[in-house]
JSON list of C-alpha atoms in Angstrom, two decimals:
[
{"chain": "K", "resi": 1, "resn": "UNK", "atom": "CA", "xyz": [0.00, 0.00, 0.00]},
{"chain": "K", "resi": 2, "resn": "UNK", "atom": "CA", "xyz": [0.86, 3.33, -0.84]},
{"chain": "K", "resi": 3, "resn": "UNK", "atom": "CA", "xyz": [2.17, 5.45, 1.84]},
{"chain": "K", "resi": 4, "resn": "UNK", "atom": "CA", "xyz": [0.11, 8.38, 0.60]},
{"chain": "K", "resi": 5, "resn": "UNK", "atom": "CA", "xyz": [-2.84, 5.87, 0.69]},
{"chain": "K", "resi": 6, "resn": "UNK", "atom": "CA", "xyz": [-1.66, 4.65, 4.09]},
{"chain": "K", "resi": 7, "resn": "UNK", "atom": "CA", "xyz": [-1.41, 8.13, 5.78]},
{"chain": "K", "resi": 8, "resn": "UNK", "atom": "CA", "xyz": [-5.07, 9.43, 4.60]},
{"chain": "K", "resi": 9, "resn": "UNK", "atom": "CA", "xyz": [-6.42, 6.44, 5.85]},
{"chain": "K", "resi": 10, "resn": "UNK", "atom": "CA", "xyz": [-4.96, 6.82, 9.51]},
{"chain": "K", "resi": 11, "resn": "UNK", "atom": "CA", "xyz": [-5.31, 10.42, 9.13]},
{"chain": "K", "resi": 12, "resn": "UNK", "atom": "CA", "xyz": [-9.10, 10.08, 8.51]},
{"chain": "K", "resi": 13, "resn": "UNK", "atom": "CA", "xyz": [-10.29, 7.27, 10.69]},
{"chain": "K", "resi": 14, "resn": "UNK", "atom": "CA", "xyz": [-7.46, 6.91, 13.53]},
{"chain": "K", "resi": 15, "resn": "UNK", "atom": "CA", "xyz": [-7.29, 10.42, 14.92]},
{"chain": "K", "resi": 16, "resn": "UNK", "atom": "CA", "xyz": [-5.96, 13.93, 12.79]},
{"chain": "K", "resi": 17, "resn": "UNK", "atom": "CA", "xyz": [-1.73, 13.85, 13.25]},
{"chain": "K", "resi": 18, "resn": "UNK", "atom": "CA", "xyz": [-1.69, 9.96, 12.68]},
{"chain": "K", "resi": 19, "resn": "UNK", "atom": "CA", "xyz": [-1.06, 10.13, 9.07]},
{"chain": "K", "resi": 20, "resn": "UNK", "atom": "CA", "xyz": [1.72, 12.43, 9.91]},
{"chain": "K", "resi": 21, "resn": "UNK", "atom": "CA", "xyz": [3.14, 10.25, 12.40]},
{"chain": "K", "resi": 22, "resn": "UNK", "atom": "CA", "xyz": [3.08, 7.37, 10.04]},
{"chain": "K", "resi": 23, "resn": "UNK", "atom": "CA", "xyz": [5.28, 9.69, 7.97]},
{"chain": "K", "resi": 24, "resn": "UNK", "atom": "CA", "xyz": [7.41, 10.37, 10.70]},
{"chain": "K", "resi": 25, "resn": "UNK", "atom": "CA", "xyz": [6.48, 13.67, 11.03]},
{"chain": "K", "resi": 26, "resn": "UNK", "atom": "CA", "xyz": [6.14, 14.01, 14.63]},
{"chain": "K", "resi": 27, "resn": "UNK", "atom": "CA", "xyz": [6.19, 17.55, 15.41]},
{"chain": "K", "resi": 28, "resn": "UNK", "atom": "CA", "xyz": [3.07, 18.26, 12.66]},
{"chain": "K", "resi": 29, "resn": "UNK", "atom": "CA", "xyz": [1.54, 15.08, 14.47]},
{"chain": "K", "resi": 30, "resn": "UNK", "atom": "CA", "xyz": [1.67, 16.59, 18.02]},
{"chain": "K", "resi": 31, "resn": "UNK", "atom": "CA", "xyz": [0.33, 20.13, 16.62]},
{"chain": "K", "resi": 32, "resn": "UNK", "atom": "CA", "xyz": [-2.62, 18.42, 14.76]},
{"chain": "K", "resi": 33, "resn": "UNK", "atom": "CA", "xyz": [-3.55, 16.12, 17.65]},
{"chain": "K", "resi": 34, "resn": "UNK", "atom": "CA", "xyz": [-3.34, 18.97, 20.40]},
{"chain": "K", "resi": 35, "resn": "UNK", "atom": "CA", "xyz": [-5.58, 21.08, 18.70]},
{"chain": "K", "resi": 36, "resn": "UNK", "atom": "CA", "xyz": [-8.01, 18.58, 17.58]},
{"chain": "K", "resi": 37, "resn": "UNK", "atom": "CA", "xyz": [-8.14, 17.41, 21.63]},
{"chain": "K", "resi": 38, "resn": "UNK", "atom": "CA", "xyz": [-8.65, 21.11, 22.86]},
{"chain": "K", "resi": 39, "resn": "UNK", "atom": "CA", "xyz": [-11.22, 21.90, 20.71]},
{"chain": "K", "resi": 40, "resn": "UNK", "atom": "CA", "xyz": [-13.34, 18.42, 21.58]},
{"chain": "K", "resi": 41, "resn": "UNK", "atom": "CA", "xyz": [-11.96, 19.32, 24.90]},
{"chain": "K", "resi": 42, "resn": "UNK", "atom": "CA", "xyz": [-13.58, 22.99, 25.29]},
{"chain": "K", "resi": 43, "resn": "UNK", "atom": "CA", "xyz": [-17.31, 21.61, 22.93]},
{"chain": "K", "resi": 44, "resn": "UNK", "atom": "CA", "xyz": [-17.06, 18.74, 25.91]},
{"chain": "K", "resi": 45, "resn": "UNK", "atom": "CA", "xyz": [-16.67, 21.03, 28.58]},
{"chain": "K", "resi": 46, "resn": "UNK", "atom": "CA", "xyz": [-19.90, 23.39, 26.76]},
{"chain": "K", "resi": 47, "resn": "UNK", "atom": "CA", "xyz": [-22.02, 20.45, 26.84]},
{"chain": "K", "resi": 48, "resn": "UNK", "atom": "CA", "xyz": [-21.32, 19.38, 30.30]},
{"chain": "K", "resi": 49, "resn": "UNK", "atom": "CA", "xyz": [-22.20, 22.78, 31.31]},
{"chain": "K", "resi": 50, "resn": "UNK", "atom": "CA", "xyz": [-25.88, 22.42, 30.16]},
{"chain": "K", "resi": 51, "resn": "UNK", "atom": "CA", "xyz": [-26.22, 18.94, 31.67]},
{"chain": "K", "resi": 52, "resn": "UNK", "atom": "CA", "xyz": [-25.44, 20.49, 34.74]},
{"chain": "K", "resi": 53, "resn": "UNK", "atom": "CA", "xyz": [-27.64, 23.20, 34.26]},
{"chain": "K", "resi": 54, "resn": "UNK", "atom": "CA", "xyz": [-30.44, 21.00, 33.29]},
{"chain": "K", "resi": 55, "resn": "UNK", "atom": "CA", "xyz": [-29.65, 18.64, 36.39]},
{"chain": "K", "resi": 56, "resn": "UNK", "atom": "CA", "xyz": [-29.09, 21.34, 38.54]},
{"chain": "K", "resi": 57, "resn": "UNK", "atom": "CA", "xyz": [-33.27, 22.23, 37.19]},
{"chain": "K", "resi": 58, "resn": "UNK", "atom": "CA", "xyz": [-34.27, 19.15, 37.85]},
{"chain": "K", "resi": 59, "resn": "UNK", "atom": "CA", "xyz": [-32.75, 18.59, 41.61]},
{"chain": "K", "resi": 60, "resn": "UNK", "atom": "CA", "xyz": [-34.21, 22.00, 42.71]},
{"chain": "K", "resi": 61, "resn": "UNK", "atom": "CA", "xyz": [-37.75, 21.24, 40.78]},
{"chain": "K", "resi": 62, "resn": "UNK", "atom": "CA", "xyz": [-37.84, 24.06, 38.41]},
{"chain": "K", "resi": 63, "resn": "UNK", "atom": "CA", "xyz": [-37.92, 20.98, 35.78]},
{"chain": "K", "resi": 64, "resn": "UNK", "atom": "CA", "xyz": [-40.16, 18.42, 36.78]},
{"chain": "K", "resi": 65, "resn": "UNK", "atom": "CA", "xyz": [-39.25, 14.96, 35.73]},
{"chain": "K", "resi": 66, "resn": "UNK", "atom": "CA", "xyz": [-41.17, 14.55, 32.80]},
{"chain": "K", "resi": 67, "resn": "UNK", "atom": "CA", "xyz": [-38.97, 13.67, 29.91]},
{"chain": "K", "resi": 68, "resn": "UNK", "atom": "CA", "xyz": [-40.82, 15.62, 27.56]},
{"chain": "K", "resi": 69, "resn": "UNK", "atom": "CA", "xyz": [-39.95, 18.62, 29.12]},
{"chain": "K", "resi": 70, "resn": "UNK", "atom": "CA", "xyz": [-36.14, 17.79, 29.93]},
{"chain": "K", "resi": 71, "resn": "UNK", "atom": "CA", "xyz": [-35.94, 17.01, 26.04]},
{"chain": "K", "resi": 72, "resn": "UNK", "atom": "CA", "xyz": [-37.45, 19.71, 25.23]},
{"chain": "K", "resi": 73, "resn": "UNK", "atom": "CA", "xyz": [-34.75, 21.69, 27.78]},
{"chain": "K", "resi": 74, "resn": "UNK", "atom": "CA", "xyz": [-31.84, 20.02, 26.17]},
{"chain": "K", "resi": 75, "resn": "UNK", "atom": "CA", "xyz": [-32.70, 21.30, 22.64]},
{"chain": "K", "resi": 76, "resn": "UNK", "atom": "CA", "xyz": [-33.35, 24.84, 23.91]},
{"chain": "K", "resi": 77, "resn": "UNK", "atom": "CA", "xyz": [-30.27, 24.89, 25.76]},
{"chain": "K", "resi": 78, "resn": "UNK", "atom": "CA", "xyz": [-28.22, 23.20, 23.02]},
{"chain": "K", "resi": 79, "resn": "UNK", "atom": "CA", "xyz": [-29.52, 25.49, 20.34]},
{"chain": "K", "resi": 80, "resn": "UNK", "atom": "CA", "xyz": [-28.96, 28.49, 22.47]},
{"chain": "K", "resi": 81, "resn": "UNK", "atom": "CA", "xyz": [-24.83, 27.16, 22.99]},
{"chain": "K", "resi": 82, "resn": "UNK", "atom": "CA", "xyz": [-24.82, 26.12, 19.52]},
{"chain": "K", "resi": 83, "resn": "UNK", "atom": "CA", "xyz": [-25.15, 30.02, 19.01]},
{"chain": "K", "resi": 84, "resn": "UNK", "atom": "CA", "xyz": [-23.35, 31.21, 21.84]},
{"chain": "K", "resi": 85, "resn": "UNK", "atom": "CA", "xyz": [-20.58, 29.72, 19.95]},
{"chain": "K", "resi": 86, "resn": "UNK", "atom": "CA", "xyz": [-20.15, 25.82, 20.41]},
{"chain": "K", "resi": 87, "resn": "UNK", "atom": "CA", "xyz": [-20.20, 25.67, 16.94]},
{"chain": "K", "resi": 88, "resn": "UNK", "atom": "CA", "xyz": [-17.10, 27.32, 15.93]},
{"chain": "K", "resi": 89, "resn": "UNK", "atom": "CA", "xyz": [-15.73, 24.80, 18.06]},
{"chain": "K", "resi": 90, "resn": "UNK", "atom": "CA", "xyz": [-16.91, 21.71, 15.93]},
{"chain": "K", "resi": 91, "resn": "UNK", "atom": "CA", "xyz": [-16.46, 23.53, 12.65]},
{"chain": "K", "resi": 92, "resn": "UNK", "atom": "CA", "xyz": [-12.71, 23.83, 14.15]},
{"chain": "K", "resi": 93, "resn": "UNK", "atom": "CA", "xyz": [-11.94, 20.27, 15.07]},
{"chain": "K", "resi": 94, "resn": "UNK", "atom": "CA", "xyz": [-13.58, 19.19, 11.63]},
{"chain": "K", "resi": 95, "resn": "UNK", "atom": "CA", "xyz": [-11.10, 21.66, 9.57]},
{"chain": "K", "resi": 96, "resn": "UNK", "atom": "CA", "xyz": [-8.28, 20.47, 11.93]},
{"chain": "K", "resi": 97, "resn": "UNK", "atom": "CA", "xyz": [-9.35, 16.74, 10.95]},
{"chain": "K", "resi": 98, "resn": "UNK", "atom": "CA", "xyz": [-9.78, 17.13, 7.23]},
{"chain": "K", "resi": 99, "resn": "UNK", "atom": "CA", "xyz": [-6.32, 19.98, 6.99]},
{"chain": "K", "resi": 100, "resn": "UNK", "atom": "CA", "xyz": [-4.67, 16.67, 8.98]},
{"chain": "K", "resi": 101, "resn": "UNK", "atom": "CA", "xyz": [-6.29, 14.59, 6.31]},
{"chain": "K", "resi": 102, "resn": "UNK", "atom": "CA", "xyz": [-5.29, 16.29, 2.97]},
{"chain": "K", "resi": 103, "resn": "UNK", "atom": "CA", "xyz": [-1.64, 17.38, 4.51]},
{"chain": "K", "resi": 104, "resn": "UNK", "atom": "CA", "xyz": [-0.78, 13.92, 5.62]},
{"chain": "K", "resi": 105, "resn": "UNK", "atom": "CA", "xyz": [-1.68, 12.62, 2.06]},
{"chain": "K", "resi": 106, "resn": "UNK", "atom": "CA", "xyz": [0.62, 15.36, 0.23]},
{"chain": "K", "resi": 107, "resn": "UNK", "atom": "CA", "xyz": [3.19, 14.44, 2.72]},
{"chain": "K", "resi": 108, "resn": "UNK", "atom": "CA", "xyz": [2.55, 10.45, 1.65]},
{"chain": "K", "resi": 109, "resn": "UNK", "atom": "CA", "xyz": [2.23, 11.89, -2.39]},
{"chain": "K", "resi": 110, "resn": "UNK", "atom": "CA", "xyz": [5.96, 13.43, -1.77]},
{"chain": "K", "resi": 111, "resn": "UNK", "atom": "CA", "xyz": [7.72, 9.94, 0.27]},
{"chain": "K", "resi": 112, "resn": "UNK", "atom": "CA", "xyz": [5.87, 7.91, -2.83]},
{"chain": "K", "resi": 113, "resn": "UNK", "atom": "CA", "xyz": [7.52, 9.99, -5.63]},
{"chain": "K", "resi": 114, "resn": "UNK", "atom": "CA", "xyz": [10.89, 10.20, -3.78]},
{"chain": "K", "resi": 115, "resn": "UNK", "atom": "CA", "xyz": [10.92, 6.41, -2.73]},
{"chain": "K", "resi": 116, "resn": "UNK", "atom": "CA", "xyz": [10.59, 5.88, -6.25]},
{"chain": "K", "resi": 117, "resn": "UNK", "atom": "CA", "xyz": [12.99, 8.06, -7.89]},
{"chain": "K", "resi": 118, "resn": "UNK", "atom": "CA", "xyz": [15.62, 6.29, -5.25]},
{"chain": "K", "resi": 119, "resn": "UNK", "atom": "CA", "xyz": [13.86, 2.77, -5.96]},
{"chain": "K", "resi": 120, "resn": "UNK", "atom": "CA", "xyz": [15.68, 2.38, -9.46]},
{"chain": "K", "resi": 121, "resn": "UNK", "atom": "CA", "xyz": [18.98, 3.17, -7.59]},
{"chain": "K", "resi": 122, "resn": "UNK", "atom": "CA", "xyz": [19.09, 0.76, -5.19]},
{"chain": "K", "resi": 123, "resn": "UNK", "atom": "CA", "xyz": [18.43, -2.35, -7.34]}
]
C-alpha cells in the first residue's frame, strides 16, 4: 500500500496527526492532535455545562421529571450554545481533521515519488 494511501487512511479514521506520524512527522503530528483534543476538549466542557444546568433544574424542581420537558430543555439549551458559539468549536476540530487529512496525504504523495525516484537506484 501506498504510503500516501496509508497516511489518509490513519489520518481520517485513527485520529488527525496519525497520518503524519506514520510519515514520521512528529512535530506536525503533536500540533494536529493537540488542537483537535482542545477543541473536543472545550465543545465537551460546553455540553457538560448544560447537563449540569439541566440537572441542577431538575434537583431544585424548576424541571419536573417529565422527559418531555427535559428534552425539550436540552434542545433549547443546546440550540442556544450552539449560538453562543459551540459551533465554531466543531467547525474547528472538523477543519483540523480534514487539513490533517489532505496534509498527511501530500506528505505520503511526496515519500511515494521520492521512494521511487531512489527505488531504481538501489536495485
Amino acid at each position: 500500500m501506498k504510503k500516501a494511501l496509508t497516511a489518509g487512511l490513519l489520518s481520517a479514521f485513527v485520529a488527525p496527526g496519525s497520518g503524519h506520524f506514520y510519515l514520521q512527522h512528529k512535530r506536525s503530528a503533536l500540533v494536529f492532535f493537540v488542537l483537535a483534543i482542545l477543541s473536543l476538549g472545550l465543545l465537551l466542557q460546553q455540553v457538560m455545562q448544560v447537563a449540569q444546568l439541566i440537572s441542577l433544574d431538575i434537583q431544585t424542581g424548576v424541571l419536573p421529571l417529565d422527559m418531555g420537558m427535559i428534552a425539550a430543555e436540552v434542545t433549547k439549551q443546546t440550540t442556544a450554545t450552539i449560538r453562543d458559539g459551540a459551533d465554531k468549536l466543531m467547525y474547528g476540530f472538523i477543519l483540523c481533521w480534514l487539513i490533517a487529512l489532505l496534509d498527511s496525504v501530500r506528505l505520503g504523495l511526496k515519500q511515494d515519488k521520492q521512494d521511487a525516484v531512489t527505488a531504481p537506484h538501489n536495485a
